[in-house]
Short mmCIF file of C-alpha atoms (C1' of nucleotides) in Angstrom, two decimals:
data_model
loop_
_atom_site.label_atom_id
_atom_site.label_comp_id
_atom_site.label_asym_id
_atom_site.label_seq_id
_atom_site.Cartn_x
_atom_site.Cartn_y
_atom_site.Cartn_z
CA MET A 1 24.61 7.78 22.65
CA ARG A 2 24.52 4.08 21.86
CA MET A 3 22.74 2.01 19.89
CA ALA A 4 20.47 0.66 22.91
CA GLU A 5 19.81 4.23 23.77
CA LEU A 6 18.86 5.33 20.80
CA SER A 7 16.56 2.34 19.96
CA ALA A 8 15.29 2.97 23.52
CA ALA A 9 14.51 6.72 22.48
CA THR A 10 12.34 5.76 18.88
CA GLY A 11 11.22 2.28 20.05
CA VAL A 12 12.93 0.74 17.46
CA PRO A 13 14.47 -2.97 17.81
CA VAL A 14 18.18 -2.51 17.87
CA PRO A 15 18.32 -5.03 14.81
CA THR A 16 15.96 -3.34 12.68
CA ILE A 17 18.36 0.09 13.20
CA LYS A 18 21.56 -1.99 12.00
CA TYR A 19 19.00 -2.68 8.95
CA TYR A 20 18.12 0.80 8.72
CA VAL A 21 22.07 2.18 8.35
CA ARG A 22 22.93 -1.18 6.37
CA GLU A 23 20.26 0.13 3.58
CA GLY A 24 21.51 4.07 3.83
CA LEU A 25 18.21 5.24 5.70
CA VAL A 26 19.90 6.37 8.83
CA PRO A 27 23.56 7.86 8.78
CA ALA A 28 26.42 5.04 10.94
CA GLY A 29 26.72 6.68 13.98
CA ARG A 30 30.18 8.76 14.63
CA PRO A 31 33.05 5.59 15.49
CA THR A 32 34.80 5.66 18.28
CA GLY A 33 36.70 2.98 18.91
CA ARG A 34 37.02 -0.42 17.37
CA ASN A 35 33.65 -1.28 17.57
CA GLN A 36 31.94 1.25 19.36
CA ALA A 37 29.96 4.12 18.07
CA ASP A 38 28.01 7.40 18.76
CA TYR A 39 24.73 8.43 17.86
CA ASP A 40 22.97 12.22 18.39
CA ASP A 41 19.77 13.22 17.96
CA GLY A 42 19.82 13.83 14.16
CA HIS A 43 20.04 9.63 14.60
CA VAL A 44 16.97 9.90 16.89
CA ARG A 45 15.17 12.68 14.46
CA ARG A 46 16.42 10.50 11.43
CA LEU A 47 14.49 7.37 12.95
CA LYS A 48 11.13 8.71 13.85
CA LEU A 49 11.08 9.99 10.02
CA VAL A 50 11.87 6.49 8.65
CA ARG A 51 9.15 5.31 11.20
CA SER A 52 6.51 7.54 10.15
CA LEU A 53 7.22 7.36 6.69
CA SER A 54 7.14 3.77 6.57
CA GLU A 55 3.85 3.62 8.94
CA TYR A 56 1.66 6.43 7.95
CA GLY A 57 3.47 7.30 4.19
CA GLY A 58 3.34 3.42 3.23
CA LEU A 59 6.76 4.16 1.54
CA SER A 60 9.03 1.23 0.70
CA ILE A 61 12.61 0.44 1.73
CA ALA A 62 13.70 1.44 -1.84
CA VAL A 63 11.62 4.74 -2.36
CA MET A 64 13.22 5.68 1.35
CA ARG A 65 16.75 5.17 0.22
CA ASP A 66 16.38 7.29 -2.71
CA LEU A 67 14.71 9.61 -0.48
CA MET A 68 17.34 9.65 2.07
CA GLN A 69 20.37 9.56 -0.33
CA ARG A 70 19.17 12.39 -2.25
CA LEU A 71 18.87 14.52 1.29
CA ASP A 72 22.49 13.69 2.39
CA ASN A 73 23.64 14.63 -1.07
CA PRO A 74 24.92 17.98 -0.66
CA GLU A 75 25.35 18.25 -4.39
CA GLU A 76 21.64 18.38 -5.21
CA HIS A 77 19.74 21.61 -6.08
CA ASP A 78 17.61 22.20 -3.20
CA PHE A 79 14.32 22.79 -5.65
CA ASP A 80 15.06 20.05 -7.78
CA LEU A 81 15.45 18.11 -4.38
CA LEU A 82 12.04 19.19 -3.44
CA GLY A 83 10.21 18.21 -7.21
CA ALA A 84 11.87 14.86 -6.90
CA ALA A 85 10.98 14.40 -3.61
CA GLN A 86 7.72 14.70 -4.70
CA LYS A 87 7.64 12.72 -7.41
CA THR A 88 9.66 10.17 -5.84
CA ILE A 89 6.65 9.15 -3.22
CA THR A 90 4.07 9.05 -5.99
CA GLU A 91 4.35 5.88 -7.75
CA HIS A 92 3.10 5.65 -10.91
CA ARG A 93 0.92 2.85 -11.64
CA GLU A 94 0.07 2.89 -15.53
CA ALA A 95 -2.99 1.78 -16.67
CA SER A 96 -3.50 -1.73 -17.22
CA PRO A 97 -3.55 -2.66 -21.04
CA GLY A 98 -6.42 -2.71 -23.08
CA THR A 99 -8.15 0.62 -21.49
CA ASP A 100 -9.02 3.66 -23.40
CA ARG A 101 -6.28 5.34 -21.74
CA ASP A 102 -6.97 8.47 -24.46
CA GLN A 103 -10.22 9.64 -23.38
CA ALA A 104 -9.19 9.59 -19.95
CA GLU A 105 -6.44 11.74 -20.70
CA GLN A 106 -8.21 14.30 -22.44
CA GLU A 107 -11.04 14.47 -19.76
CA LEU A 108 -8.16 15.21 -17.36
CA ALA A 109 -6.93 18.01 -19.28
CA GLU A 110 -9.85 19.57 -20.13
CA LEU A 111 -10.64 19.46 -15.79
CA VAL A 112 -6.58 20.92 -15.69
CA ALA A 113 -7.29 23.85 -17.54
CA ARG A 114 -10.78 24.38 -16.49
CA ARG A 115 -9.50 24.77 -13.50
CA GLY A 116 -6.28 26.64 -14.80
CA TRP A 117 -3.71 23.82 -13.18
CA ARG A 118 -0.40 23.38 -15.40
CA TRP A 119 -0.91 20.25 -18.10
CA GLU A 120 2.00 18.11 -17.20
CA PRO A 121 1.13 15.02 -18.98
CA HIS A 122 4.61 12.90 -17.82
CA HIS A 123 4.35 14.01 -14.24
CA PRO A 124 3.47 10.25 -11.97
CA ALA A 125 0.48 11.50 -10.53
CA THR A 126 -1.33 12.85 -14.42
CA ARG A 127 -0.26 9.23 -15.12
CA THR A 128 -1.73 7.26 -11.89
CA ALA A 129 -5.25 9.91 -12.12
CA ILE A 130 -5.21 8.96 -15.71
CA GLY A 131 -5.36 5.55 -15.02
CA ILE A 132 -7.78 5.84 -12.25
CA LEU A 133 -10.14 7.43 -14.71
CA ALA A 134 -9.75 4.47 -17.13
CA SER A 135 -10.22 2.07 -14.82
CA LEU A 136 -13.77 3.99 -13.73
CA HIS A 137 -14.88 4.07 -17.08
CA GLU A 138 -14.42 0.09 -16.88
CA VAL A 139 -15.91 -0.89 -14.07
CA GLY A 140 -18.78 1.82 -15.32
CA ARG A 141 -18.25 4.42 -12.56
CA ASP A 142 -18.82 7.03 -15.22
CA ASP A 143 -20.50 9.07 -12.73
CA MET A 144 -17.67 9.35 -10.56
CA VAL A 145 -16.34 10.84 -13.21
CA GLU A 146 -18.71 13.31 -13.58
CA VAL A 147 -17.92 14.76 -10.02
CA LEU A 148 -14.09 14.98 -10.92
CA ASP A 149 -14.43 19.13 -10.51
CA SER A 150 -15.66 18.93 -6.58
CA TYR A 151 -13.24 16.52 -6.11
CA ALA A 152 -10.63 18.94 -7.64
CA ALA A 153 -11.94 21.85 -5.93
CA ALA A 154 -11.21 20.10 -2.67
CA ALA A 155 -7.53 18.88 -3.38
CA GLU A 156 -6.71 22.54 -4.54
CA LEU A 157 -7.91 23.74 -0.92
CA ILE A 158 -5.75 20.60 0.53
CA ALA A 159 -2.25 21.81 -1.79
CA GLU A 160 -3.36 25.44 -1.20
CA THR A 161 -2.98 24.54 2.49
CA ASP A 162 0.18 22.69 1.87
CA ILE A 163 2.05 25.53 0.35
CA ARG A 164 1.04 28.02 3.17
CA LEU A 165 2.84 25.24 5.18
CA LEU A 166 6.08 25.03 3.43
CA GLY A 167 5.96 28.67 3.63
CA ASP A 168 8.83 31.20 2.49
CA ASP A 169 11.86 29.46 4.52
CA LEU A 170 13.76 26.92 2.31
CA THR A 171 17.31 27.23 3.79
CA ASP A 172 16.95 24.33 5.86
CA ARG A 173 17.12 21.50 3.05
CA GLU A 174 16.04 18.45 5.93
CA ARG A 175 13.39 20.29 7.24
CA ALA A 176 12.20 21.29 3.81
CA VAL A 177 12.42 18.03 2.55
CA GLU A 178 10.55 16.57 6.07
CA ILE A 179 7.99 19.09 4.82
CA VAL A 180 7.36 17.94 1.63
CA VAL A 181 7.73 14.29 2.44
CA ILE A 182 5.55 13.76 5.32
CA GLY A 183 2.95 16.44 4.15
CA THR A 184 2.57 14.88 1.38
CA ALA A 185 3.39 11.13 2.40
CA VAL A 186 1.03 11.13 5.91
CA GLY A 187 -1.02 13.99 4.96
CA ASP A 188 -2.66 11.20 2.07
CA THR A 189 -3.61 8.74 4.68
CA LEU A 190 -4.37 11.43 7.33
CA ILE A 191 -6.73 13.05 4.93
CA ALA A 192 -8.41 9.82 3.85
CA ALA A 193 -9.25 9.35 7.87
CA LEU A 194 -10.55 12.56 8.21
CA ARG A 195 -12.31 11.60 4.70
CA ARG A 196 -14.33 8.83 6.54
CA ILE A 197 -15.06 10.21 9.65
CA ALA A 198 -17.19 12.69 7.67
CA GLN A 199 -18.45 10.56 5.50
CA ALA A 200 -19.78 8.66 8.56
CA THR A 201 -21.65 11.82 9.57
CA LEU A 202 -22.92 12.60 6.75
CA ALA A 203 -24.20 8.92 5.70
CA ARG A 204 -26.13 9.29 9.22
CA ARG A 205 -27.69 12.47 8.66
CA THR A 206 -28.19 11.53 5.05
CA TYR A 207 -29.32 8.08 5.87
CA PRO A 208 -31.04 8.36 9.43
CA ALA A 209 -31.66 6.04 12.19
CA GLU A 210 -30.82 2.15 11.29
CA ARG A 211 -30.75 3.21 7.65
CA ALA A 212 -27.25 5.06 8.31
CA GLY A 213 -24.43 3.35 6.44
CA GLN A 214 -23.19 2.10 9.97
CA SER A 215 -22.96 -0.85 11.50
CA ARG A 216 -25.15 -0.57 14.93
CA MET B 1 -17.92 -17.79 -21.74
CA ARG B 2 -15.17 -20.31 -20.87
CA MET B 3 -11.80 -18.62 -19.05
CA ALA B 4 -9.74 -17.96 -21.60
CA GLU B 5 -12.28 -15.81 -22.73
CA LEU B 6 -13.14 -14.51 -19.81
CA SER B 7 -9.67 -13.57 -19.52
CA ALA B 8 -9.16 -12.06 -22.64
CA ALA B 9 -12.20 -9.76 -21.61
CA THR B 10 -10.96 -8.76 -18.09
CA GLY B 11 -6.71 -8.86 -18.85
CA VAL B 12 -6.38 -11.14 -16.43
CA PRO B 13 -3.96 -14.36 -16.61
CA VAL B 14 -6.10 -17.83 -16.38
CA PRO B 15 -3.72 -18.93 -13.26
CA THR B 16 -4.47 -15.59 -11.69
CA ILE B 17 -8.49 -16.16 -12.51
CA LYS B 18 -7.87 -19.48 -10.47
CA TYR B 19 -6.29 -17.98 -7.71
CA TYR B 20 -8.89 -15.33 -7.48
CA VAL B 21 -11.91 -18.10 -7.16
CA ARG B 22 -9.79 -19.86 -4.90
CA GLU B 23 -9.65 -17.48 -2.54
CA GLY B 24 -13.00 -16.50 -3.04
CA LEU B 25 -12.69 -13.08 -4.57
CA VAL B 26 -14.55 -14.34 -7.84
CA PRO B 27 -17.54 -17.26 -7.64
CA ALA B 28 -16.82 -20.03 -9.43
CA GLY B 29 -18.34 -20.65 -12.67
CA ARG B 30 -21.28 -22.94 -13.28
CA PRO B 31 -20.14 -26.22 -13.94
CA THR B 32 -21.34 -27.59 -16.95
CA GLY B 33 -19.58 -30.88 -16.97
CA ARG B 34 -16.83 -32.54 -15.63
CA ASN B 35 -14.08 -30.02 -15.71
CA GLN B 36 -16.32 -27.32 -18.12
CA ALA B 37 -18.09 -24.46 -16.51
CA ASP B 38 -19.26 -21.18 -17.79
CA TYR B 39 -18.56 -17.58 -16.80
CA ASP B 40 -20.75 -14.46 -17.44
CA ASP B 41 -21.26 -11.00 -17.31
CA GLY B 42 -20.76 -11.09 -13.39
CA HIS B 43 -17.67 -12.71 -13.59
CA VAL B 44 -16.13 -10.05 -15.82
CA ARG B 45 -17.52 -7.30 -13.60
CA ARG B 46 -16.65 -8.93 -10.56
CA LEU B 47 -12.77 -9.37 -12.04
CA LYS B 48 -12.46 -5.94 -13.07
CA LEU B 49 -13.63 -4.65 -9.68
CA VAL B 50 -10.68 -6.86 -8.38
CA ARG B 51 -8.41 -5.28 -10.56
CA SER B 52 -9.28 -1.89 -9.97
CA LEU B 53 -9.44 -2.42 -6.15
CA SER B 54 -6.33 -3.90 -5.88
CA GLU B 55 -4.13 -2.06 -8.50
CA TYR B 56 -5.63 1.74 -7.45
CA GLY B 57 -7.18 1.27 -3.69
CA GLY B 58 -4.01 -1.01 -3.10
CA LEU B 59 -6.25 -3.60 -0.69
CA SER B 60 -4.99 -6.89 0.11
CA ILE B 61 -6.23 -10.08 -1.13
CA ALA B 62 -7.66 -10.77 2.72
CA VAL B 63 -9.23 -7.73 3.20
CA MET B 64 -10.80 -7.69 -0.33
CA ARG B 65 -11.78 -11.69 0.51
CA ASP B 66 -13.70 -10.32 3.26
CA LEU B 67 -15.37 -7.70 1.28
CA MET B 68 -16.97 -10.12 -0.89
CA GLN B 69 -17.69 -12.67 1.22
CA ARG B 70 -19.96 -10.19 2.96
CA LEU B 71 -20.76 -8.68 -0.62
CA ASP B 72 -22.56 -12.49 -1.58
CA ASN B 73 -23.85 -13.34 1.36
CA PRO B 74 -27.70 -13.07 1.36
CA GLU B 75 -27.99 -12.56 5.21
CA GLU B 76 -25.90 -8.90 5.55
CA HIS B 77 -28.34 -5.87 6.32
CA ASP B 78 -27.81 -3.60 3.49
CA PHE B 79 -26.89 -0.25 5.89
CA ASP B 80 -24.27 -2.51 8.20
CA LEU B 81 -23.08 -4.28 4.76
CA LEU B 82 -21.91 -0.40 3.82
CA GLY B 83 -20.65 0.94 7.01
CA ALA B 84 -18.69 -2.46 7.20
CA ALA B 85 -17.20 -2.04 3.60
CA GLN B 86 -16.25 1.35 4.93
CA LYS B 87 -14.55 -0.15 8.09
CA THR B 88 -13.41 -2.98 6.51
CA ILE B 89 -11.09 -0.78 3.72
CA THR B 90 -9.55 1.39 6.70
CA GLU B 91 -7.22 -0.21 7.60
CA HIS B 92 -6.84 0.78 11.63
CA ARG B 93 -2.61 1.04 12.28
CA GLU B 94 -2.67 1.66 15.92
CA ALA B 95 0.49 4.13 16.89
CA SER B 96 3.39 2.50 18.18
CA PRO B 97 3.93 2.30 21.63
CA GLY B 98 5.84 5.25 23.78
CA THR B 99 3.62 7.68 21.78
CA ASP B 100 1.42 10.18 23.36
CA ARG B 101 -1.68 9.17 21.75
CA ASP B 102 -3.45 10.81 24.76
CA GLN B 103 -3.09 14.63 23.50
CA ALA B 104 -3.44 13.55 19.46
CA GLU B 105 -6.83 12.22 21.01
CA GLN B 106 -8.45 15.53 22.40
CA GLU B 107 -7.56 17.25 19.90
CA LEU B 108 -9.24 15.31 17.12
CA ALA B 109 -11.97 15.02 19.57
CA GLU B 110 -12.09 19.22 19.65
CA LEU B 111 -11.63 19.27 15.60
CA VAL B 112 -14.57 16.92 15.33
CA ALA B 113 -16.14 19.25 17.67
CA ARG B 114 -15.86 21.83 15.64
CA ARG B 115 -16.75 20.77 12.61
CA GLY B 116 -20.11 19.33 14.17
CA TRP B 117 -18.80 15.72 13.33
CA ARG B 118 -19.84 12.61 15.30
CA TRP B 119 -17.33 11.52 17.70
CA GLU B 120 -16.61 7.69 17.12
CA PRO B 121 -13.69 6.58 19.17
CA HIS B 122 -13.04 3.39 18.22
CA HIS B 123 -13.94 3.47 13.99
CA PRO B 124 -10.58 2.53 12.14
CA ALA B 125 -10.66 6.01 10.59
CA THR B 126 -10.61 7.88 14.21
CA ARG B 127 -7.78 5.23 15.42
CA THR B 128 -5.29 6.27 12.12
CA ALA B 129 -5.93 10.20 12.77
CA ILE B 130 -4.38 9.43 16.52
CA GLY B 131 -1.58 7.84 15.51
CA ILE B 132 -0.83 10.46 12.31
CA LEU B 133 -1.26 13.47 14.82
CA ALA B 134 1.09 11.81 17.76
CA SER B 135 3.55 10.80 15.03
CA LEU B 136 3.57 14.49 13.59
CA HIS B 137 4.27 15.62 17.17
CA GLU B 138 6.84 13.08 17.87
CA VAL B 139 8.65 14.22 14.19
CA GLY B 140 8.03 17.68 15.50
CA ARG B 141 5.80 18.74 12.16
CA ASP B 142 3.25 20.90 15.12
CA ASP B 143 2.91 23.20 12.27
CA MET B 144 1.01 20.78 10.27
CA VAL B 145 -1.50 19.91 13.32
CA GLU B 146 -2.45 24.03 13.47
CA VAL B 147 -3.53 23.83 10.11
CA LEU B 148 -5.78 20.56 11.16
CA ASP B 149 -9.33 22.12 10.26
CA SER B 150 -8.07 23.25 6.54
CA TYR B 151 -7.54 19.50 5.98
CA ALA B 152 -10.75 18.70 7.84
CA ALA B 153 -12.39 21.24 5.45
CA ALA B 154 -11.70 19.69 2.28
CA ALA B 155 -12.09 16.65 3.91
CA GLU B 156 -15.63 17.03 4.33
CA LEU B 157 -16.11 18.72 0.63
CA ILE B 158 -14.95 15.64 -0.23
CA ALA B 159 -17.07 13.65 1.62
CA GLU B 160 -20.71 15.67 0.60
CA THR B 161 -19.72 14.68 -3.01
CA ASP B 162 -19.44 10.83 -1.88
CA ILE B 163 -22.55 10.56 -0.49
CA ARG B 164 -24.21 12.45 -3.28
CA LEU B 165 -22.72 10.15 -5.58
CA LEU B 166 -24.04 6.80 -3.45
CA GLY B 167 -27.26 8.85 -3.98
CA ASP B 168 -30.95 7.47 -2.71
CA ASP B 169 -31.15 4.30 -4.93
CA LEU B 170 -29.78 1.86 -2.08
CA THR B 171 -31.84 -1.46 -3.61
CA ASP B 172 -29.11 -2.72 -6.04
CA ARG B 173 -26.20 -4.19 -2.91
CA GLU B 174 -23.83 -4.82 -5.67
CA ARG B 175 -24.12 -1.66 -6.96
CA ALA B 176 -24.19 -0.10 -3.54
CA VAL B 177 -21.01 -1.73 -2.22
CA GLU B 178 -19.16 -0.82 -5.08
CA ILE B 179 -19.81 2.64 -5.10
CA VAL B 180 -18.78 2.37 -1.65
CA VAL B 181 -15.77 0.56 -1.88
CA ILE B 182 -14.47 2.27 -5.27
CA GLY B 183 -15.34 5.47 -4.54
CA THR B 184 -13.26 4.72 -0.96
CA ALA B 185 -10.28 2.86 -1.98
CA VAL B 186 -9.91 4.57 -5.56
CA GLY B 187 -10.79 7.62 -4.24
CA ASP B 188 -8.35 8.32 -2.22
CA THR B 189 -5.67 7.58 -4.59
CA LEU B 190 -7.43 9.71 -7.00
CA ILE B 191 -7.76 12.51 -4.28
CA ALA B 192 -4.03 12.14 -4.33
CA ALA B 193 -3.09 12.35 -7.16
CA LEU B 194 -5.17 15.62 -7.71
CA ARG B 195 -3.29 17.04 -4.69
CA ARG B 196 0.11 16.27 -6.52
CA ILE B 197 -1.03 18.21 -9.43
CA ALA B 198 -2.81 21.01 -7.63
CA GLN B 199 0.40 21.15 -5.36
CA ALA B 200 2.79 21.22 -8.65
CA THR B 201 1.36 24.75 -10.16
CA LEU B 202 0.87 26.17 -6.93
CA ALA B 203 4.46 25.77 -6.40
CA ARG B 204 5.44 27.25 -8.84
CA ARG B 205 3.01 29.84 -8.82
CA THR B 206 4.78 30.87 -4.73
CA TYR B 207 8.01 30.11 -6.35
CA PRO B 208 8.12 31.30 -9.53
CA ALA B 209 10.91 29.86 -12.33
CA GLU B 210 14.05 28.31 -11.35
CA ARG B 211 12.81 28.85 -7.80
CA ALA B 212 9.78 26.43 -8.05
CA GLY B 213 9.94 23.19 -6.61
CA GLN B 214 10.41 20.96 -9.60
CA SER B 215 12.94 19.19 -11.43
CA ARG B 216 12.33 20.99 -15.08
"C1'" DG C 1 -11.37 -39.56 -35.76
"C1'" DG C 2 -7.63 -38.16 -34.21
"C1'" DA C 3 -4.44 -34.63 -33.60
"C1'" DT C 4 -4.25 -30.58 -30.45
"C1'" DA C 5 -4.81 -26.88 -27.49
"C1'" DG C 6 -7.82 -26.24 -23.87
"C1'" DT C 7 -10.32 -27.09 -19.06
"C1'" DG C 8 -11.38 -27.21 -14.15
"C1'" DG C 9 -8.95 -28.25 -9.34
"C1'" DA C 10 -5.12 -29.04 -6.62
"C1'" DT C 11 -0.12 -28.71 -4.77
"C1'" DA C 12 4.01 -26.90 -4.90
"C1'" DG C 13 7.22 -23.47 -6.00
"C1'" DT C 14 8.88 -18.41 -7.06
"C1'" DG C 15 10.24 -13.61 -6.23
"C1'" DC C 16 10.12 -10.42 -3.61
"C1'" DT C 17 9.86 -7.48 0.85
"C1'" DA C 18 10.62 -6.18 5.65
"C1'" DC C 19 12.30 -7.54 8.96
"C1'" DT C 20 14.77 -11.45 12.87
"C1'" DT C 21 18.45 -14.47 14.15
"C1'" DA C 22 22.60 -15.99 14.44
"C1'" DC C 23 27.40 -15.41 14.64
"C1'" DT C 24 31.79 -13.26 15.48
"C1'" DA C 25 35.82 -10.46 17.75
"C1'" DC C 26 35.49 -7.17 20.60
"C1'" DT C 27 34.59 -3.31 24.86
"C1'" DA C 28 32.12 -0.41 28.54
"C1'" DT C 29 30.66 -1.15 33.14
"C1'" DC C 30 29.29 -3.21 37.27
"C1'" DG D 1 36.86 -10.63 35.59
"C1'" DA D 2 32.44 -11.81 34.88
"C1'" DT D 3 28.90 -10.25 32.44
"C1'" DA D 4 25.99 -7.79 29.26
"C1'" DG D 5 26.27 -5.20 25.29
"C1'" DT D 6 28.61 -3.65 20.51
"C1'" DA D 7 28.95 -3.16 15.30
"C1'" DG D 8 29.68 -5.57 11.27
"C1'" DT D 9 27.93 -9.16 8.89
"C1'" DA D 10 25.27 -13.40 6.45
"C1'" DA D 11 21.76 -16.34 6.72
"C1'" DG D 12 17.07 -17.26 7.43
"C1'" DT D 13 11.91 -16.34 8.11
"C1'" DA D 14 7.46 -14.64 7.19
"C1'" DG D 15 3.84 -12.80 4.52
"C1'" DC D 16 1.93 -11.81 0.23
"C1'" DA D 17 0.49 -12.17 -4.38
"C1'" DC D 18 0.78 -14.72 -7.38
"C1'" DT D 19 2.82 -18.35 -11.09
"C1'" DA D 20 3.54 -23.23 -12.97
"C1'" DT D 21 3.41 -27.97 -13.27
"C1'" DC D 22 0.06 -31.45 -13.24
"C1'" DC D 23 -3.84 -34.16 -13.62
"C1'" DA D 24 -7.69 -36.69 -15.80
"C1'" DC D 25 -11.35 -35.28 -19.66
"C1'" DT D 26 -13.15 -32.18 -22.93
"C1'" DA D 27 -14.01 -29.35 -27.12
"C1'" DT D 28 -12.46 -28.46 -31.78
"C1'" DC D 29 -10.32 -28.52 -35.72
"C1'" DC D 30 -8.65 -30.49 -39.96
#
DNA sequence: GGATAGTGGATAGTGCTACTTACTACTATC
DNA sequence: GATAGTAGTAAGTAGCACTATCCACTATCC
């Protein structure tokens, strides 16, 4: 397969493919001559993965490069790989200074204890959650912190599905990482979309007729 | 309150506040002289809202300007406002051409019917969900589409909490929009974070010891 | 009462990201 | 043998979210 065919098979413009190869997101083709190379289904697959992660997962080129280099490096242990993959796509944003993060941290720790989850204070997701809780207090939305348990129950339901999807077969590295990465990054967007659709329905049910939280 | 105090109260640098005022995200101060103006708690509050939405909600300046201008316009009907707010923060991304969107659309419509939700084919969240489903098929993750019902059940749980939070009192416009906007935008990130924390726990339970999907 | 730091308002510049364009020397194909 | 395409590389671009600099003016401290 030549580059034009690769481009046609994926819908990604040729210069963009060149850019991705340069950035290490997609492996180079197998050279067949001084200025000719051969691409295969693996390239098509990888390219579609990159597009999905970028379009629906919102991952940056730099994050994806990290991920793909880990994936292409056979030295990396499989289970570290999955954990690392999960952490890589969880960008940690520290709370703005001046915020009361201690109270938020304690609230989250208590929630984690109530649910019987593991408390991992340095996990980027933990740091993000703490930042959000602190931020919600700042903005005066303490009521949202109070219903945290409801959100946590839903999150656990989602996570159970995620783990079920991963299954037992972790022998295919590329496949396993794909499951984790797509499931997590694209899954976030999917869940957000489903949430909005459900919201629209429930809003109409709660505030019927012209009172509904819907235009028109 | 002068600009330096407003900056100190919110942690937002003075030039950034000026930029936000220029962009219409924050109303100008009440002028008290040729080059002096007065800011109050409303400005502090608005500034914190903007920061939260940007930092944790990932909203762009342009989207927030839209939102804030709606909020500051007394012509807008309250319930339209809420629906519009929800749609504004849901960026719709159309599927890349060449993808089989018809099949994905039908799958989603069936899911919506199974759950008794309203089918709103033009809602941006619907369009996004269709794009994701098509994309998942493209990447060969059909198994993820199969467990859609589990995700939808969790999404409904979240949406029920959202609506409960909104409550009955929709008289305070700014407050109601804040609830919807923060709840939705920041809530997405919060749920994503909780999901990852739950995943880490469940992964360890499913793949114990060194097999856990966690590095160290 | 005079130095100094700060003010609102405006324009221009910065750093970053994700591509695009343009170019070169070469090659497959009609 | 003309033409379109190829790999590889360097330079350019568009958009975003600020940030810096400037201006005439003003509040405040010593």
